[in-house]
mmCIF file of C-alpha atoms and ligand atoms in Angstrom:
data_model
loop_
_atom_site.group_PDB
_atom_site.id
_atom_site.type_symbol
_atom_site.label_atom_id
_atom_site.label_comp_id
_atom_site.label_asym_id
_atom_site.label_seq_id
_atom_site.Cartn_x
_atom_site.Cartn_y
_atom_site.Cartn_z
ATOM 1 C CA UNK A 1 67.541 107.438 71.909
ATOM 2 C CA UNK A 2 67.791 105.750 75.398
ATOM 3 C CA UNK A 3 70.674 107.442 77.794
ATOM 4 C CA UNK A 4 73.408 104.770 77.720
ATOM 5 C CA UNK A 5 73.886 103.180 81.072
ATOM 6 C CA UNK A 6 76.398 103.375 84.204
ATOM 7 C CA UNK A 7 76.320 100.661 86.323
ATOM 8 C CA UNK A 8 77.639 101.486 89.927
ATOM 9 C CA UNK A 9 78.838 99.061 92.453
ATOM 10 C CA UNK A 10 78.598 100.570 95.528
ATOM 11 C CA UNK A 11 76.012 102.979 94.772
ATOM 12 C CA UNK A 12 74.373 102.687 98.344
ATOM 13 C CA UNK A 13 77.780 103.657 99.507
ATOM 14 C CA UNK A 14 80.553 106.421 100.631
ATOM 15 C CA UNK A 15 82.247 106.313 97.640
ATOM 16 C CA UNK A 16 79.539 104.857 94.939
ATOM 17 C CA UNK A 17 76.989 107.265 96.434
ATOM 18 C CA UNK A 18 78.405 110.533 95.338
ATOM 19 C CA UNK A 19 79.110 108.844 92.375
ATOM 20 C CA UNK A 20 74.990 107.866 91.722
ATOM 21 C CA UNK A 21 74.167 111.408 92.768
ATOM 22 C CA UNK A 22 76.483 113.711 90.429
ATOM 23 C CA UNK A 23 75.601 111.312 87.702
ATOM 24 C CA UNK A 24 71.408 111.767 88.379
ATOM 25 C CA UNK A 25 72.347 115.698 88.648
ATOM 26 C CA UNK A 26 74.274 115.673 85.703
ATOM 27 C CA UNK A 27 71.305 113.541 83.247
ATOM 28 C CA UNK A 28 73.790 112.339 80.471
ATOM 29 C CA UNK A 29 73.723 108.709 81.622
ATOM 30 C CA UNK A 30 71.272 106.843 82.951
ATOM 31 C CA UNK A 31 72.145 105.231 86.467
ATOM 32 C CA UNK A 32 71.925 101.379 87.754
ATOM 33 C CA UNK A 33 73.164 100.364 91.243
ATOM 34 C CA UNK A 34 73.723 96.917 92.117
ATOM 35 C CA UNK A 35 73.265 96.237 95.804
ATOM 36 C CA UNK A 36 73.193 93.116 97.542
ATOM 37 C CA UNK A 37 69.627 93.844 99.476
ATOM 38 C CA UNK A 38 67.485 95.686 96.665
ATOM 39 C CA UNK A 39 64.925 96.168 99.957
ATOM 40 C CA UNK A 40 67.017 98.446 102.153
ATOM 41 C CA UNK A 41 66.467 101.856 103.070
ATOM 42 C CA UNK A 42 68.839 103.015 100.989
ATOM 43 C CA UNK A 43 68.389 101.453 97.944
ATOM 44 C CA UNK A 44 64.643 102.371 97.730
ATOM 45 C CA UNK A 45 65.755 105.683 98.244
ATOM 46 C CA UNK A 46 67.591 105.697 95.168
ATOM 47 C CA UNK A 47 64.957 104.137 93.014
ATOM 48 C CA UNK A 48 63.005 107.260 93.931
ATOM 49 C CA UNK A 49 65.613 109.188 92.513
ATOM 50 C CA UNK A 50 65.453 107.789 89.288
ATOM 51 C CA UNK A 51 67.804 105.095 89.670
ATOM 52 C CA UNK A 52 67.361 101.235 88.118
ATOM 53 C CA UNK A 53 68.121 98.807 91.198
ATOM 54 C CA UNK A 54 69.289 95.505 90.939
ATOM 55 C CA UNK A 55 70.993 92.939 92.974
ATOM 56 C CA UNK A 56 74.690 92.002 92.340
ATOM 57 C CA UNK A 57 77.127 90.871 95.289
ATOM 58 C CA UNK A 58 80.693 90.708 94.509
ATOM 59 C CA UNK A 59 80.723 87.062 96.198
ATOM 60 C CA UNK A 60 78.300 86.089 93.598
ATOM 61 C CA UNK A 61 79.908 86.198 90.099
ATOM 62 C CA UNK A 62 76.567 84.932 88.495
ATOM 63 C CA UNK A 63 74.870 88.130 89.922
ATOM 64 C CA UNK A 64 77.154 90.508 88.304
ATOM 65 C CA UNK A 65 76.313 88.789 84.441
ATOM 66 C CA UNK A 66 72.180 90.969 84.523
ATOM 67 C CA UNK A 67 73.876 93.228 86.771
ATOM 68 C CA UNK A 68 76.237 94.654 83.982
ATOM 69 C CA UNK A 69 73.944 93.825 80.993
ATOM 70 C CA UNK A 70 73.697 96.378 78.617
ATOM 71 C CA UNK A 71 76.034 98.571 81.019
ATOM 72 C CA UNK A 72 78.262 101.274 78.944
ATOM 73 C CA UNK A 73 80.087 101.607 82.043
ATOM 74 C CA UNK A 74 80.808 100.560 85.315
ATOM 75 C CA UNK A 75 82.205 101.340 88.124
ATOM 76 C CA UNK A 76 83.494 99.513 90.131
ATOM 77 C CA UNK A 77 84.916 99.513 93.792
ATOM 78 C CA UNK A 78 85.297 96.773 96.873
ATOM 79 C CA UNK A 79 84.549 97.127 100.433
ATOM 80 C CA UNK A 80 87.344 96.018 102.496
ATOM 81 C CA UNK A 81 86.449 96.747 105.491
ATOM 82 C CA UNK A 82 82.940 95.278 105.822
ATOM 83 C CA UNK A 83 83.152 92.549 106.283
ATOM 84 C CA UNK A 84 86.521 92.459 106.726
ATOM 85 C CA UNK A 85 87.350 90.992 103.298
ATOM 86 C CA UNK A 86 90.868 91.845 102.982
ATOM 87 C CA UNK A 87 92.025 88.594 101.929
ATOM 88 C CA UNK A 88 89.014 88.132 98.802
ATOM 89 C CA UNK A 89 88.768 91.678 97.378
ATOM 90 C CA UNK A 90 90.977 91.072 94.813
ATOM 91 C CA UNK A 91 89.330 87.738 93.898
ATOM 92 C CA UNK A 92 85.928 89.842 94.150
ATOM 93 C CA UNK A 93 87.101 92.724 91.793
ATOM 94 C CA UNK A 94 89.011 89.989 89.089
ATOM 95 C CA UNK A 95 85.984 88.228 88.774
ATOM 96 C CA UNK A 96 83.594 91.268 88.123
ATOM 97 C CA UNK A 97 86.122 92.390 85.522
ATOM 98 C CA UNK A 98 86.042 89.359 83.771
ATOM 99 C CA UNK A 99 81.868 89.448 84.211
ATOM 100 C CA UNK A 100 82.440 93.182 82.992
ATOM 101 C CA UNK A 101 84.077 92.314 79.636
ATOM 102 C CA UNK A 102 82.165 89.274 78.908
ATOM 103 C CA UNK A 103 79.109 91.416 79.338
ATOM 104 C CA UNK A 104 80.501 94.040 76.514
ATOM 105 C CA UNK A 105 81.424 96.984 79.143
ATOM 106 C CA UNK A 106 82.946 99.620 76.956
ATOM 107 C CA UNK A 107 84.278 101.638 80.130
ATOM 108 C CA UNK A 108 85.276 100.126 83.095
ATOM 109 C CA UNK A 109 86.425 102.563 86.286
ATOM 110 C CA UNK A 110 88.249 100.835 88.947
ATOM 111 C CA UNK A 111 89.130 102.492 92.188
ATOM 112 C CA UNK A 112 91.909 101.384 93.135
ATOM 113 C CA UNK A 113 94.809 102.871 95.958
ATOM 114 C CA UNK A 114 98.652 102.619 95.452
ATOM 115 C CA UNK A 115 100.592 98.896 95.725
ATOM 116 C CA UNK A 116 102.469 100.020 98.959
ATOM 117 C CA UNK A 117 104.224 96.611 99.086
ATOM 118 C CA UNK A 118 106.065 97.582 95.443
ATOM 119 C CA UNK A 119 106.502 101.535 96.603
ATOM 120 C CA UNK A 120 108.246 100.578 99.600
ATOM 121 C CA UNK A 121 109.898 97.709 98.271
ATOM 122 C CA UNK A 122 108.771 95.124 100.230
ATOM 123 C CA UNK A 123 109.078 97.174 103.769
ATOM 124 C CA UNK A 124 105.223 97.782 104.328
ATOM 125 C CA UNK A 125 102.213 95.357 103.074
ATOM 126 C CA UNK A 126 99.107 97.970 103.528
ATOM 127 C CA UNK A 127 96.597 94.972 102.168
ATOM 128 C CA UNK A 128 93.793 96.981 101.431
ATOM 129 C CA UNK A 129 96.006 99.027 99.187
ATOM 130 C CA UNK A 130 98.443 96.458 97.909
ATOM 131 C CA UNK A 131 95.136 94.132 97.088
ATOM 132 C CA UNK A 132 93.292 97.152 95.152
ATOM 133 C CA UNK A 133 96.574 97.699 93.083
ATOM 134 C CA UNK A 134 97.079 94.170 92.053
ATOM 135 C CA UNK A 135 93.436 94.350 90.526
ATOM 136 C CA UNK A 136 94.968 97.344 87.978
ATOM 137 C CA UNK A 137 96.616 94.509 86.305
ATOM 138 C CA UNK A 138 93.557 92.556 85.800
ATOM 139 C CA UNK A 139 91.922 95.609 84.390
ATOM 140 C CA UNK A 140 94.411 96.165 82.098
ATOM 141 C CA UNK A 141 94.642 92.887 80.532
ATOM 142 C CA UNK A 142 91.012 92.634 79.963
ATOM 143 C CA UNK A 143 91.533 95.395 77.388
ATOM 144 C CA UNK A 144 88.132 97.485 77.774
ATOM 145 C CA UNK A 145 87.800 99.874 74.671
ATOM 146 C CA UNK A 146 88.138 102.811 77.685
ATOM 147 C CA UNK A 147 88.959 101.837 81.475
ATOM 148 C CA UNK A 148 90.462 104.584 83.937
ATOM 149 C CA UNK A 149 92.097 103.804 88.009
ATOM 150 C CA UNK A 150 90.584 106.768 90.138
ATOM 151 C CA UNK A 151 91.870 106.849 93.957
ATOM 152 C CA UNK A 152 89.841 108.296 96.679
ATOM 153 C CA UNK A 153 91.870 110.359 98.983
ATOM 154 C CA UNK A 154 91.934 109.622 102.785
ATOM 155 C CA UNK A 155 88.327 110.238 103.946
ATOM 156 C CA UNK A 156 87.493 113.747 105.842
ATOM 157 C CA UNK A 157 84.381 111.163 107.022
ATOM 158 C CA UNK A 158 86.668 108.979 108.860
ATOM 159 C CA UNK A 159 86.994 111.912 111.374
ATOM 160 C CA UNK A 160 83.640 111.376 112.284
ATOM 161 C CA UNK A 161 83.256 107.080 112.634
ATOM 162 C CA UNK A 162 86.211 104.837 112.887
ATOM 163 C CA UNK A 163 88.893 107.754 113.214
ATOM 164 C CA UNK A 164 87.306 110.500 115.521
ATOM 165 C CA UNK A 165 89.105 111.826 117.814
ATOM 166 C CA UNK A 166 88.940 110.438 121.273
ATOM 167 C CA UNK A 167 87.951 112.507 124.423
ATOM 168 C CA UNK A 168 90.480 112.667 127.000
ATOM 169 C CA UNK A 169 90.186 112.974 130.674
ATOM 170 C CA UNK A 170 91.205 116.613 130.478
ATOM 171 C CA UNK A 171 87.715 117.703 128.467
ATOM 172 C CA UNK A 172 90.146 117.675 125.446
ATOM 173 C CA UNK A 173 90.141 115.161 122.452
ATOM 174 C CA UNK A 174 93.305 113.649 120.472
ATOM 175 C CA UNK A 175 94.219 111.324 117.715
ATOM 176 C CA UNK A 176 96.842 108.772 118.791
ATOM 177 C CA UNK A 177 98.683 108.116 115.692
ATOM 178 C CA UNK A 178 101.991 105.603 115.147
ATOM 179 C CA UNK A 179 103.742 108.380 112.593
ATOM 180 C CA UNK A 180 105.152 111.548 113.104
ATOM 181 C CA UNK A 181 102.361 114.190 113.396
ATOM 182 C CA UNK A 182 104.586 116.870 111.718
ATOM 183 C CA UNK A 183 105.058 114.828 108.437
ATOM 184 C CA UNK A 184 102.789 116.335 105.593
ATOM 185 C CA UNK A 185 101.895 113.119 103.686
ATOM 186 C CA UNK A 186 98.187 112.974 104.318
ATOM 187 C CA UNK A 187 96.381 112.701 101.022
ATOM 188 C CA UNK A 188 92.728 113.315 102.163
ATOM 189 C CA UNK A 189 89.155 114.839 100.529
ATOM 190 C CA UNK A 190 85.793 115.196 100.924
ATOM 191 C CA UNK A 191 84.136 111.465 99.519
ATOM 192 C CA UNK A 192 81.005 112.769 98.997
ATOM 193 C CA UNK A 193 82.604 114.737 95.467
ATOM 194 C CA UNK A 194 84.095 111.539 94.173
ATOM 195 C CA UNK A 195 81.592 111.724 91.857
ATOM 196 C CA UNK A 196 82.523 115.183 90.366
ATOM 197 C CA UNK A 197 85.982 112.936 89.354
ATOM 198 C CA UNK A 198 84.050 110.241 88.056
ATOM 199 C CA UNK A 199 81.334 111.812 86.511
ATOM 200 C CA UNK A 200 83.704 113.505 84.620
ATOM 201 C CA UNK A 201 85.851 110.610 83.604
ATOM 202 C CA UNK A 202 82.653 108.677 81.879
ATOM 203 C CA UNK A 203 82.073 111.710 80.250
ATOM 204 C CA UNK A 204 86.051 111.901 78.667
ATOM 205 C CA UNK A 205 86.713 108.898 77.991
ATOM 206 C CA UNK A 206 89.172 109.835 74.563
ATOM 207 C CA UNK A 207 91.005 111.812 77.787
ATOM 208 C CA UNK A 208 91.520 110.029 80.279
ATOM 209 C CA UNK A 209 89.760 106.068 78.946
ATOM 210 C CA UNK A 210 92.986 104.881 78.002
ATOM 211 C CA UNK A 211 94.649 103.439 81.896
ATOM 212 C CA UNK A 212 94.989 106.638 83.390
ATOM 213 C CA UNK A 213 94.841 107.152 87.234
ATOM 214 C CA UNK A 214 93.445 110.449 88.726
ATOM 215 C CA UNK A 215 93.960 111.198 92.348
ATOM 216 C CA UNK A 216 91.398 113.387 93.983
ATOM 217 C CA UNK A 217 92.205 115.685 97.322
ATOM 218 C CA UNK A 218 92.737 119.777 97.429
ATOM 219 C CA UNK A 219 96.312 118.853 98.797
ATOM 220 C CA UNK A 220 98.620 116.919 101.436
ATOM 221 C CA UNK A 221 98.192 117.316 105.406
ATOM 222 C CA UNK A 222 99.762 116.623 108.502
ATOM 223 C CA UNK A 223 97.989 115.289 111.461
ATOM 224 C CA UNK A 224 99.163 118.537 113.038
ATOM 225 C CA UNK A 225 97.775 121.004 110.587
ATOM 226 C CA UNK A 226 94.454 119.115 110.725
ATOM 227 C CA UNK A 227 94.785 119.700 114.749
ATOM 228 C CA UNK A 228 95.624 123.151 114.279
ATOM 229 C CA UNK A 229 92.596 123.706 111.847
ATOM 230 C CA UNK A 230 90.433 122.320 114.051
ATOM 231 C CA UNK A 231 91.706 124.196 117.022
ATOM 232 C CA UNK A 232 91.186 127.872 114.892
ATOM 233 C CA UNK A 233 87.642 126.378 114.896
ATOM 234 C CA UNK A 234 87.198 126.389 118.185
ATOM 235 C CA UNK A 235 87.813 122.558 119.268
ATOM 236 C CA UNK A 236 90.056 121.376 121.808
ATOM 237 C CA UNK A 237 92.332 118.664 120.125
ATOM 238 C CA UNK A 238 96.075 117.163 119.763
ATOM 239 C CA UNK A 239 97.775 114.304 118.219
ATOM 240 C CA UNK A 240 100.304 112.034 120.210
ATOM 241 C CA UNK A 241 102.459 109.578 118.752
ATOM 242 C CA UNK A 242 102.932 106.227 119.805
ATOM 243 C CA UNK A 243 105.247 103.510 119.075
ATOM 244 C CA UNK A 244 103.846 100.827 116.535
ATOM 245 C CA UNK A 245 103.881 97.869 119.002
ATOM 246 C CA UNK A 246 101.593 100.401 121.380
ATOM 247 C CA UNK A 247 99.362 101.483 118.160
ATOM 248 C CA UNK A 248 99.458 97.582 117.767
ATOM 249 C CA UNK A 249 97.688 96.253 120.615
ATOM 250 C CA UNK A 250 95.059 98.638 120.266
ATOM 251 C CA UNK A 251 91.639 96.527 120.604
ATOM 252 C CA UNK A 252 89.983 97.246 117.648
ATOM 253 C CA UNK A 253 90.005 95.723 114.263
ATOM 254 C CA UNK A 254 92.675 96.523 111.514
ATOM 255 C CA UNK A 255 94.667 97.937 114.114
ATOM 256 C CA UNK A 256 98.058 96.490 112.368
ATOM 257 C CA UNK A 257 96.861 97.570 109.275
ATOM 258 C CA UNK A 258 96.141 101.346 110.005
ATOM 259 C CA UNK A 259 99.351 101.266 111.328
ATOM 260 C CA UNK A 260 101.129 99.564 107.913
ATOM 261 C CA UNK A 261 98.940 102.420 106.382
ATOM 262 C CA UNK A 262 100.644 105.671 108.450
ATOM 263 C CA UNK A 263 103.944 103.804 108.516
ATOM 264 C CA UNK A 264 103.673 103.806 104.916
ATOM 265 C CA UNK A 265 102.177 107.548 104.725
ATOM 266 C CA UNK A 266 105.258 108.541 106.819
ATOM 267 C CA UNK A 267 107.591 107.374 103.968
ATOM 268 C CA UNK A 268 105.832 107.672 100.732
ATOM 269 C CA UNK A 269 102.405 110.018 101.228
ATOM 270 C CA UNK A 270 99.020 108.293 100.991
ATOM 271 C CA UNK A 271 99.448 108.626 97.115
ATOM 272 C CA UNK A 272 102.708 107.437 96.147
ATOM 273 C CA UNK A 273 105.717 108.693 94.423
ATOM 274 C CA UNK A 274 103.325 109.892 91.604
ATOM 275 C CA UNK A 275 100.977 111.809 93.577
ATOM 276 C CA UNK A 276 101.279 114.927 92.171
ATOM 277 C CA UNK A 277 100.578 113.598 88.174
ATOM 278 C CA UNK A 278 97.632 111.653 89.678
ATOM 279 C CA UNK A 279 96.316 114.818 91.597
ATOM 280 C CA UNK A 280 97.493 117.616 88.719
ATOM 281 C CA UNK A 281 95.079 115.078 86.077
ATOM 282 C CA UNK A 282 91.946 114.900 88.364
ATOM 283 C CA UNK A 283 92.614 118.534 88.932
ATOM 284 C CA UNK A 284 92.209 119.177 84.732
ATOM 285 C CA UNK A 285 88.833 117.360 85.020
ATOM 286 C CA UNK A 286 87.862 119.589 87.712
ATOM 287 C CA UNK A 287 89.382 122.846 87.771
ATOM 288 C CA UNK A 288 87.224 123.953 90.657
ATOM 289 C CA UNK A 289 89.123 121.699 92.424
ATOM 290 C CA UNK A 290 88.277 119.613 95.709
ATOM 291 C CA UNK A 291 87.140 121.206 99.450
ATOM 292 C CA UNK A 292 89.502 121.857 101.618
ATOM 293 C CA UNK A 293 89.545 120.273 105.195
ATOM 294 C CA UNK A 294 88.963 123.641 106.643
ATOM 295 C CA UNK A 295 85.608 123.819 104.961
ATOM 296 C CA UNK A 296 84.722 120.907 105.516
ATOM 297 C CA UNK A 297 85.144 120.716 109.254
ATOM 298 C CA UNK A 298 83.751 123.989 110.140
ATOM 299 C CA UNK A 299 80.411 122.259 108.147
ATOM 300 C CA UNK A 300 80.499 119.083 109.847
ATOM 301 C CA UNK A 301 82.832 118.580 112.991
ATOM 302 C CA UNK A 302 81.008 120.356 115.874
ATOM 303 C CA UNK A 303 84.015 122.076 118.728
HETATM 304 P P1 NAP B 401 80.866 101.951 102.379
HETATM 305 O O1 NAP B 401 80.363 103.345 102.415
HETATM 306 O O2 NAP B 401 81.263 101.285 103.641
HETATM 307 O O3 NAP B 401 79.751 101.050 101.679
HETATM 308 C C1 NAP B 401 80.048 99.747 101.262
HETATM 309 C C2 NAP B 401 79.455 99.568 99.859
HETATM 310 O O4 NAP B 401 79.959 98.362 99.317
HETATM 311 C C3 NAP B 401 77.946 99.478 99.908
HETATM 312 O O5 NAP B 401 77.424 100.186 98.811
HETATM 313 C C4 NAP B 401 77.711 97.973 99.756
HETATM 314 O O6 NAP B 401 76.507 97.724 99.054
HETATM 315 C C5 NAP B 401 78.867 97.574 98.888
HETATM 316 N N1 NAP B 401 79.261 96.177 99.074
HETATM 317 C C6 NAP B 401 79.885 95.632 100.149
HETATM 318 N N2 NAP B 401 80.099 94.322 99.946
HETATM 319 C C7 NAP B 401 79.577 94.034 98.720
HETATM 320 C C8 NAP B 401 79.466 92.859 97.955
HETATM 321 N N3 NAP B 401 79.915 91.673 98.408
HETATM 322 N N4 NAP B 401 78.893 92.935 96.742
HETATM 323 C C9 NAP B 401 78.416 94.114 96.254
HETATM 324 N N5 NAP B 401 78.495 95.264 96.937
HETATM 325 C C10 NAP B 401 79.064 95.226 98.156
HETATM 326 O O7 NAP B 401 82.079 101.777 101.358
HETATM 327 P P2 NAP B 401 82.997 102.867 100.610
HETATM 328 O O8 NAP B 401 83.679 103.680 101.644
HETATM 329 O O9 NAP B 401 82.244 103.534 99.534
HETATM 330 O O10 NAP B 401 84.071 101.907 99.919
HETATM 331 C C11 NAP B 401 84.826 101.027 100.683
HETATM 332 C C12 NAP B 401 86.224 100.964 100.123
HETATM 333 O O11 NAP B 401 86.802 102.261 100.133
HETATM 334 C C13 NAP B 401 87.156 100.080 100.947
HETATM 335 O O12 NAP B 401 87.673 99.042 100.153
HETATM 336 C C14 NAP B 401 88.254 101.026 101.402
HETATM 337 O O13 NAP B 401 89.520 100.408 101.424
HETATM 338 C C15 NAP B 401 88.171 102.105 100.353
HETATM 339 N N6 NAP B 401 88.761 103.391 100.743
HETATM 340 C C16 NAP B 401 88.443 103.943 101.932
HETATM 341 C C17 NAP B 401 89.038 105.146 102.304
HETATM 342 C C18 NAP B 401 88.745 105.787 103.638
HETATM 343 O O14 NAP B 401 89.371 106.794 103.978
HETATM 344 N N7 NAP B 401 87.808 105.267 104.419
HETATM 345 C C19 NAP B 401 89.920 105.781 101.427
HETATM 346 C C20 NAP B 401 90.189 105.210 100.186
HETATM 347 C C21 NAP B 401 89.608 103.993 99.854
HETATM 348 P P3 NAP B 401 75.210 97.010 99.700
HETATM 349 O O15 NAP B 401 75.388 96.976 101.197
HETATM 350 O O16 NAP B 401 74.048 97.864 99.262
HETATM 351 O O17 NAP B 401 75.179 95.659 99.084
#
């Protein structure tokens, strides 16, 4: 009998990427990525792995109808920030869940991140969380035989694009941050073992196929204890905090909303109020649990 198949949006990406390659590793599904360029590098990479490739761009409902075909599951996750398509990722993920269903998905895995605007009661609007949460509902009413929310932690990666440390005129670096550096409420992980979660999610679907969420990270940081890691390792680095309207005018874009995003860290944690039931769930799936940001620096963040 034919492996039933997982169809991964995202699949050329951080998050859908380590998802495509614990799946291939694991052999108990076989793997389909929809991309928008079936040419690229990447994608053709894949194929050679074993992967089927097809196109399917969230902007293009129509794409997603062969994309999911046949599909026993999908994943599914948006990309705010490129482009910056904060204000249509939750049309983009309401339509592929209705394209899902229609197509007969039995599974449907939707990464989503907490609604900070309900958390904090108003006070903070992180969009790219906020929009992701309002998509749960969505999921829910399509009424998949199994769907499951998984949230991906604060990316160790970051530390090495859009969030590395900046070199100062002293030889050191720092993070300029609009929080308080002491406050442990830093949810973060290693992306590239999402797909240890997910993998294991397909695969337990009578566990956790019924609307649970799983949270993955090996625990809560502060921006100071990821300085003082660092430092143990031999780099040079401290945090300062500004004010918000200084963190503000930063020139770079989402400024505001990475600012929303560590105002609302600073008063609820990346994961919410139910962090640790989201975290102490993913942690059953995979008791070996999640590397630690000490490991994971002294691999890949060079003093
Ligand atoms: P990524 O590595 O930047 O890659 C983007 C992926 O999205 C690519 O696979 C791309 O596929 C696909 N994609 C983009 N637009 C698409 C479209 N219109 N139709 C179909 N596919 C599309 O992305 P990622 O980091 O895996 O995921 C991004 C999401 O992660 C964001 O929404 C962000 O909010 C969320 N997130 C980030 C963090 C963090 O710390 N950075 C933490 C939690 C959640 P092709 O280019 O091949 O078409």
């Amino acid at each position: 009998m034919s492996k039933k198949i997982i169809a991964v949006v995202g699949g050329t990406g951080a998050q859908g990427g380590g998802i495509v390659k614990e799946l291939l590793a694991r052999g108990q599904f076989s793997v389909r990525v929809l991309t928008r360029n079936p040419n690229s590098d990447k994608a053709e990479a894949l194929a050679t792995q074993g992967c089927e490739i097809v196109e399917g761009d969230l902007n293009k409902p129509e794409t997603l109808e062969s994309a999911f075909k046949d599909a026993y599951g999908t994943f599914l996750v948006t990309n705010f920030w490129d482009p910056f398509t904060g204000a249509n990722e939750y049309e983009q993920a309401k339509a592929a869940v209705k394209v899902a269903k229609a197509a007969g998905v039995q599974h449907l895995v939707w990464s989503t991140l907490p609604n900070s605007q309900e958390i904090s009661s108003g006070k903070y609007e992180v969009v790219h969380f906020t929009n992701k949460a309002l998509v749960d509902t969505e999921v829910e009413a399509a009424d998949f035989p199994y769907y499951t929310f998984v949230e991906a932690p604060m990316y160790y990666q970051n530390f090495l694009t859009m969030m590395a440390p900046q070199p100062q005129e002293d030889g050191s670096k720092a993070w300029t941050v609009p929080m308080d550096p002491s406050k442990k409420c830093i949810h973060n992980g290693d992306i590239s073992e999402f797909g240890k979660l997910v993998a294991q999610v397909f695969e337990q679907p009578d566990k956790v196929g019924k609307g649970q969420h799983l949270a993955m990270t090996p625990g809560v940081m502060s921006w100071q204890e990821m300085v003082d890691t660092l430092n143990s390792q031999g780099h040079n680095i401290k945090v300062n905090q500004v004010p918000n309207e200084v963190f503000d005018s930063f020139p770079f874009p989402g400024a505001q909303e990475l600012r929303e995003m560590m105002n609302y860290f600073e008063d609820y944690t990346y994961f919410g109020p139910d962090a640790d039931e989201k975290i102490a769930l993913a942690k059953e799936l995979c008791p070996d649990g999640f590397t630690t940001f000490a490991k994971w620096a002294k691999e890949n963040m060079n003093p």
